[in-house]
Amino acid sequence: MDPRDMPIMKVCQETMASEITLPGLGFSDLDPEKRISFFAMAKLGEASRVLANNYSTGVVPYRKLIGKGAMIFVKSCYYEIFPDFFDIKHQFKPVKCITQIQNLGNTSYQQHTKLISTAMQAVLFSCVITIVRVDEVTRRPVPIPDEFVQSVGQKLRTCHVPRMNTMSVPKECLKVYFIANWGDCDRYKHVNQSSYLRFCQSAAEQLEWSKMLPGYNSSSVRTIQAIHSGETLPGQKLTASVWKEGQTLCFDLFNESTKNTVYQAVFGTQKASHL
């Protein structure tokens, strides 16, 4: 396959699914240890969802979904990462993103994305992103329009995703500080979920390099689960609190400008099979 011919897209409105072939991951997607970063993983999943939803015959009929005075936010995410994700054999080779809508609710729905290496014929990661429809001004959840529910609701499958509860930050934890910038933001001009994930991984890497978090290795991470509870704008300061709980590494991102937690994540090293 010639990268110049990509993306190659197939969309099925009957099953609310898409299959998109992308050029793959390259040097800019690597961390200093030459491993694929979780930020690149999240951005690739995000790119496949955006392409699928904005394709001329897209999976999601956005005009029916959003309507006037509303917008959509990522509320939570759950990733399963497989060992082949860290194998350099799939770098610079095309990857296939399969995305499907599921679990349509009153104010939210989910998109399940699976990334497959065409070179290795192996699943690299799988994720479920929960998306909520909110009022553009108040940011409060608002119901999905009946027209959208009636047009797609009967076609969707369901998928169980482990529930994540809000965590309390312990007094004894490590701290790393960040300043959000425009490069971290999406078209709504606030930090998106892939950038929040990058802040968490960056915090862990900085602490490991400074010998404050011995034993951390991103290639041992098998699951990532996160919840979004607030917005961050360019120029605002974030405090990342990092601590361990058994086999997991926990993160809390606190917005010092708005004085609230905006994101929490858990990196797990145990193999899972939820997706």
Tab-separated table of C-alpha atoms in Angstrom:
chain	number	residue	atom	x	y	z
A	1	MET	CA	0.000	0.000	0.000
A	2	ASP	CA	1.298	3.420	-0.969
A	3	PRO	CA	1.152	5.959	1.918
A	4	ARG	CA	0.276	8.631	-0.640
A	5	ASP	CA	-3.040	6.856	-1.226
A	6	MET	CA	-4.009	7.014	2.453
A	7	PRO	CA	-6.223	7.314	4.329
A	8	ILE	CA	-8.203	4.457	2.817
A	9	MET	CA	-11.698	4.558	4.292
A	10	LYS	CA	-14.623	2.171	4.431
A	11	VAL	CA	-17.789	3.201	6.247
A	12	CYS	CA	-20.820	1.058	7.058
A	13	GLN	CA	-23.801	3.053	8.285
A	14	GLU	CA	-25.771	-0.118	8.913
A	15	THR	CA	-23.386	-1.270	11.662
A	16	MET	CA	-22.226	2.271	12.568
A	17	ALA	CA	-18.617	1.205	11.952
A	18	SER	CA	-15.623	2.375	9.951
A	19	GLU	CA	-12.345	0.855	8.799
A	20	ILE	CA	-9.571	3.344	8.081
A	21	THR	CA	-6.044	2.515	6.920
A	22	LEU	CA	-3.429	5.098	7.948
A	23	PRO	CA	0.315	5.365	7.139
A	24	GLY	CA	1.306	4.311	10.664
A	25	LEU	CA	3.647	5.499	13.387
A	26	GLY	CA	7.019	7.179	12.853
A	27	PHE	CA	9.922	8.938	14.594
A	28	SER	CA	7.786	11.799	15.906
A	29	ASP	CA	5.615	9.268	17.751
A	30	LEU	CA	8.515	7.889	19.811
A	31	ASP	CA	9.569	8.808	23.328
A	32	PRO	CA	13.272	9.308	24.266
A	33	GLU	CA	13.569	5.549	24.829
A	34	LYS	CA	12.352	4.933	21.235
A	35	ARG	CA	9.026	3.495	22.365
A	36	ILE	CA	5.652	4.532	20.941
A	37	SER	CA	4.215	7.131	23.303
A	38	PHE	CA	0.728	6.903	24.778
A	39	PHE	CA	0.078	10.377	23.366
A	40	ALA	CA	0.660	9.016	19.845
A	41	MET	CA	-1.634	6.100	20.639
A	42	ALA	CA	-4.417	8.410	21.793
A	43	LYS	CA	-3.948	10.782	18.844
A	44	LEU	CA	-4.143	7.914	16.362
A	45	GLY	CA	-7.396	6.708	17.902
A	46	GLU	CA	-8.677	10.271	17.906
A	47	ALA	CA	-7.738	10.748	14.247
A	48	SER	CA	-9.643	7.624	13.233
A	49	ARG	CA	-12.763	8.787	15.077
A	50	VAL	CA	-12.602	12.284	13.577
A	51	LEU	CA	-12.097	10.909	10.061
A	52	ALA	CA	-14.954	8.445	10.483
A	53	ASN	CA	-17.349	11.033	11.852
A	54	ASN	CA	-16.529	13.730	9.292
A	55	TYR	CA	-16.375	11.515	6.217
A	56	SER	CA	-18.908	12.520	3.547
A	57	THR	CA	-21.063	9.541	4.529
A	58	GLY	CA	-19.745	9.459	8.084
A	59	VAL	CA	-20.528	6.940	10.780
A	60	VAL	CA	-22.059	9.600	13.036
A	61	PRO	CA	-24.672	11.954	11.511
A	62	TYR	CA	-23.237	14.927	13.403
A	63	ARG	CA	-25.929	17.418	12.490
A	64	LYS	CA	-28.500	15.163	14.109
A	65	LEU	CA	-26.258	14.528	17.121
A	66	ILE	CA	-25.012	17.970	18.094
A	67	GLY	CA	-27.731	20.390	17.032
A	68	LYS	CA	-27.710	24.076	17.919
A	69	GLY	CA	-26.201	25.267	21.201
A	70	ALA	CA	-24.525	21.955	22.047
A	71	MET	CA	-21.091	20.361	21.795
A	72	ILE	CA	-19.512	17.017	22.663
A	73	PHE	CA	-16.842	16.249	25.271
A	74	VAL	CA	-14.797	13.164	26.065
A	75	LYS	CA	-15.914	12.048	29.530
A	76	SER	CA	-13.774	8.957	30.102
A	77	CYS	CA	-11.513	6.499	28.321
A	78	TYR	CA	-10.319	2.930	28.758
A	79	TYR	CA	-7.333	1.483	26.861
A	80	GLU	CA	-6.013	-2.059	26.611
A	81	ILE	CA	-2.440	-2.148	25.323
A	82	PHE	CA	-0.960	-5.320	23.856
A	83	PRO	CA	2.764	-6.271	23.831
A	84	ASP	CA	3.034	-5.847	20.044
A	85	PHE	CA	2.317	-2.131	20.535
A	86	PHE	CA	5.918	-1.690	21.724
A	87	ASP	CA	7.466	-3.770	18.896
A	88	ILE	CA	9.377	-1.625	16.391
A	89	LYS	CA	8.435	-4.008	13.549
A	90	HIS	CA	5.170	-2.162	12.952
A	91	GLN	CA	6.726	1.314	12.806
A	92	PHE	CA	6.442	3.071	9.416
A	93	LYS	CA	4.000	0.364	8.296
A	94	PRO	CA	0.290	0.976	7.616
A	95	VAL	CA	-2.152	0.432	10.455
A	96	LYS	CA	-5.864	-0.258	10.295
A	97	CYS	CA	-8.262	1.534	12.668
A	98	ILE	CA	-11.655	-0.089	13.195
A	99	THR	CA	-14.143	2.160	14.993
A	100	GLN	CA	-17.715	1.451	16.046
A	101	ILE	CA	-20.332	3.334	18.045
A	102	GLN	CA	-21.914	1.520	20.993
A	103	ASN	CA	-23.675	1.963	24.329
A	104	LEU	CA	-25.890	4.870	23.330
A	105	GLY	CA	-27.357	6.496	26.456
A	106	ASN	CA	-29.495	9.470	27.378
A	107	THR	CA	-26.734	12.080	27.087
A	108	SER	CA	-23.751	10.005	25.937
A	109	TYR	CA	-22.421	7.300	23.651
A	110	GLN	CA	-19.176	5.380	23.262
A	111	GLN	CA	-16.806	4.752	20.400
A	112	HIS	CA	-14.797	1.533	20.431
A	113	THR	CA	-11.557	1.705	18.423
A	114	LYS	CA	-9.169	-1.134	17.653
A	115	LEU	CA	-5.771	-0.546	16.028
A	116	ILE	CA	-4.316	-3.388	13.955
A	117	SER	CA	-0.819	-3.584	12.468
A	118	THR	CA	-1.080	-4.662	8.832
A	119	ALA	CA	2.564	-5.769	8.866
A	120	MET	CA	2.247	-7.974	11.955
A	121	GLN	CA	-1.465	-8.810	11.662
A	122	ALA	CA	-1.730	-8.080	15.372
A	123	VAL	CA	-3.908	-5.863	17.544
A	124	LEU	CA	-1.781	-3.076	19.037
A	125	PHE	CA	-4.382	-1.506	21.309
A	126	SER	CA	-8.103	-1.285	21.863
A	127	CYS	CA	-9.982	1.565	23.517
A	128	VAL	CA	-13.442	2.759	24.454
A	129	ILE	CA	-14.029	6.514	24.635
A	130	THR	CA	-17.163	7.802	26.368
A	131	ILE	CA	-18.479	10.983	24.777
A	132	VAL	CA	-21.115	13.214	26.374
A	133	ARG	CA	-23.295	15.884	24.746
A	134	VAL	CA	-23.290	19.149	26.728
A	135	ASP	CA	-24.766	22.628	26.576
A	136	GLU	CA	-22.310	24.986	24.880
A	137	VAL	CA	-22.655	27.634	27.611
A	138	THR	CA	-23.297	25.787	30.877
A	139	ARG	CA	-21.309	22.639	29.964
A	140	ARG	CA	-24.048	20.568	31.618
A	141	PRO	CA	-25.061	17.258	29.972
A	142	VAL	CA	-28.079	17.522	27.689
A	143	PRO	CA	-30.090	14.688	26.079
A	144	ILE	CA	-29.097	13.344	22.694
A	145	PRO	CA	-31.741	14.391	20.117
A	146	ASP	CA	-34.490	11.848	19.474
A	147	GLU	CA	-33.769	12.021	15.752
A	148	PHE	CA	-30.250	10.712	16.328
A	149	VAL	CA	-31.383	8.006	18.751
A	150	GLN	CA	-34.078	6.776	16.377
A	151	SER	CA	-31.733	6.711	13.393
A	152	VAL	CA	-28.853	4.809	15.028
A	153	GLY	CA	-29.998	3.459	18.389
A	154	GLN	CA	-31.274	0.114	17.132
A	155	LYS	CA	-28.038	-0.674	15.289
A	156	LEU	CA	-25.608	-0.463	18.170
A	157	ARG	CA	-24.021	-3.190	20.211
A	158	THR	CA	-23.079	-2.905	23.865
A	159	CYS	CA	-19.702	-3.341	25.536
A	160	HIS	CA	-18.826	-3.579	29.224
A	161	VAL	CA	-16.128	-1.198	30.421
A	162	PRO	CA	-14.765	-1.358	34.002
A	163	ARG	CA	-16.004	1.508	36.136
A	164	MET	CA	-13.476	3.967	37.553
A	165	ASN	CA	-14.268	5.914	40.703
A	166	THR	CA	-12.853	9.297	41.654
A	167	MET	CA	-9.626	8.915	43.648
A	168	SER	CA	-8.455	10.824	46.708
A	169	VAL	CA	-4.937	12.206	46.402
A	170	PRO	CA	-2.749	10.973	49.283
A	171	LYS	CA	-0.643	13.413	51.275
A	172	GLU	CA	2.508	11.503	50.376
A	173	CYS	CA	2.773	11.763	46.593
A	174	LEU	CA	5.098	13.101	43.916
A	175	LYS	CA	4.430	16.381	42.089
A	176	VAL	CA	5.200	17.564	38.556
A	177	TYR	CA	4.085	20.911	37.097
A	178	PHE	CA	2.951	21.781	33.577
A	179	ILE	CA	1.684	24.798	31.638
A	180	ALA	CA	-0.963	24.056	29.000
A	181	ASN	CA	-0.432	25.630	25.578
A	182	TRP	CA	-2.297	25.883	22.284
A	183	GLY	CA	-0.645	22.727	20.977
A	184	ASP	CA	-2.429	20.750	23.700
A	185	CYS	CA	-5.887	21.951	22.659
A	186	ASP	CA	-8.632	20.804	20.301
A	187	ARG	CA	-11.018	22.884	18.208
A	188	TYR	CA	-13.003	23.780	21.329
A	189	LYS	CA	-9.837	25.557	22.562
A	190	HIS	CA	-9.414	23.359	25.629
A	191	VAL	CA	-6.926	20.602	26.444
A	192	ASN	CA	-8.070	17.326	24.898
A	193	GLN	CA	-7.877	13.831	26.331
A	194	SER	CA	-4.746	12.831	24.397
A	195	SER	CA	-2.839	15.805	25.841
A	196	TYR	CA	-3.991	14.997	29.376
A	197	LEU	CA	-2.634	11.492	28.827
A	198	ARG	CA	0.662	12.959	27.598
A	199	PHE	CA	0.960	15.047	30.784
A	200	CYS	CA	0.542	11.876	32.854
A	201	GLN	CA	3.124	9.880	30.915
A	202	SER	CA	5.528	12.849	30.927
A	203	ALA	CA	5.171	13.145	34.700
A	204	ALA	CA	5.958	9.450	35.152
A	205	GLU	CA	8.957	9.625	32.808
A	206	GLN	CA	10.384	12.733	34.518
A	207	LEU	CA	10.050	11.124	37.936
A	208	GLU	CA	11.653	7.902	36.702
A	209	TRP	CA	14.581	9.783	35.148
A	210	SER	CA	15.150	11.684	38.390
A	211	LYS	CA	15.167	8.383	40.345
A	212	MET	CA	12.026	9.392	42.272
A	213	LEU	CA	9.898	6.665	40.665
A	214	PRO	CA	12.179	3.629	40.384
A	215	GLY	CA	10.971	0.685	38.363
A	216	TYR	CA	8.550	2.564	36.113
A	217	ASN	CA	8.620	1.456	32.486
A	218	SER	CA	5.920	2.469	30.023
A	219	SER	CA	6.322	-0.793	28.084
A	220	SER	CA	4.980	-2.683	31.112
A	221	VAL	CA	1.677	-0.754	31.064
A	222	ARG	CA	-1.232	-2.908	29.859
A	223	THR	CA	-4.285	-0.810	30.739
A	224	ILE	CA	-5.018	2.897	31.024
A	225	GLN	CA	-8.249	4.187	32.479
A	226	ALA	CA	-9.135	7.848	32.939
A	227	ILE	CA	-11.995	10.183	33.807
A	228	HIS	CA	-12.373	13.833	32.773
A	229	SER	CA	-13.907	16.219	35.259
A	230	GLY	CA	-12.971	19.702	34.059
A	231	GLU	CA	-11.516	21.932	31.378
A	232	THR	CA	-8.049	23.425	30.991
A	233	LEU	CA	-7.332	26.425	28.767
A	234	PRO	CA	-4.016	27.555	27.230
A	235	GLY	CA	-1.726	29.242	29.758
A	236	GLN	CA	-3.239	27.544	32.789
A	237	LYS	CA	-0.996	25.676	35.224
A	238	LEU	CA	-1.523	22.001	36.010
A	239	THR	CA	-0.154	20.128	39.018
A	240	ALA	CA	0.271	16.403	38.388
A	241	SER	CA	0.168	14.295	41.562
A	242	VAL	CA	1.601	10.793	41.102
A	243	TRP	CA	1.444	7.814	43.457
A	244	LYS	CA	1.413	4.020	43.448
A	245	GLU	CA	-1.360	1.710	44.586
A	246	GLY	CA	-0.211	-1.886	44.303
A	247	GLN	CA	0.239	-2.765	40.618
A	248	THR	CA	-1.110	0.573	39.411
A	249	LEU	CA	0.318	4.049	38.962
A	250	CYS	CA	-2.191	6.808	39.729
A	251	PHE	CA	-2.380	10.376	38.440
A	252	ASP	CA	-4.374	13.457	39.396
A	253	LEU	CA	-4.193	16.633	37.288
A	254	PHE	CA	-5.209	19.716	39.273
A	255	ASN	CA	-5.877	23.019	37.503
A	256	GLU	CA	-4.269	25.710	39.666
A	257	SER	CA	-6.174	28.472	37.858
A	258	THR	CA	-9.668	27.062	38.401
A	259	LYS	CA	-8.772	25.202	41.618
A	260	ASN	CA	-10.261	21.863	40.643
A	261	THR	CA	-9.196	18.418	39.472
A	262	VAL	CA	-9.641	18.125	35.710
A	263	TYR	CA	-8.367	14.601	35.009
A	264	GLN	CA	-7.498	11.379	36.820
A	265	ALA	CA	-5.852	8.306	35.319
A	266	VAL	CA	-4.627	4.872	36.346
A	267	PHE	CA	-1.860	2.953	34.546
A	268	GLY	CA	-2.149	-0.784	35.210
A	269	THR	CA	0.468	-3.465	34.562
A	270	GLN	CA	-1.902	-6.429	34.715
A	271	LYS	CA	-3.096	-8.065	31.502
A	272	ALA	CA	-6.816	-7.487	30.891
A	273	SER	CA	-9.389	-8.852	28.462
A	274	HIS	CA	-12.376	-6.539	28.694
A	275	LEU	CA	-12.447	-5.370	25.068
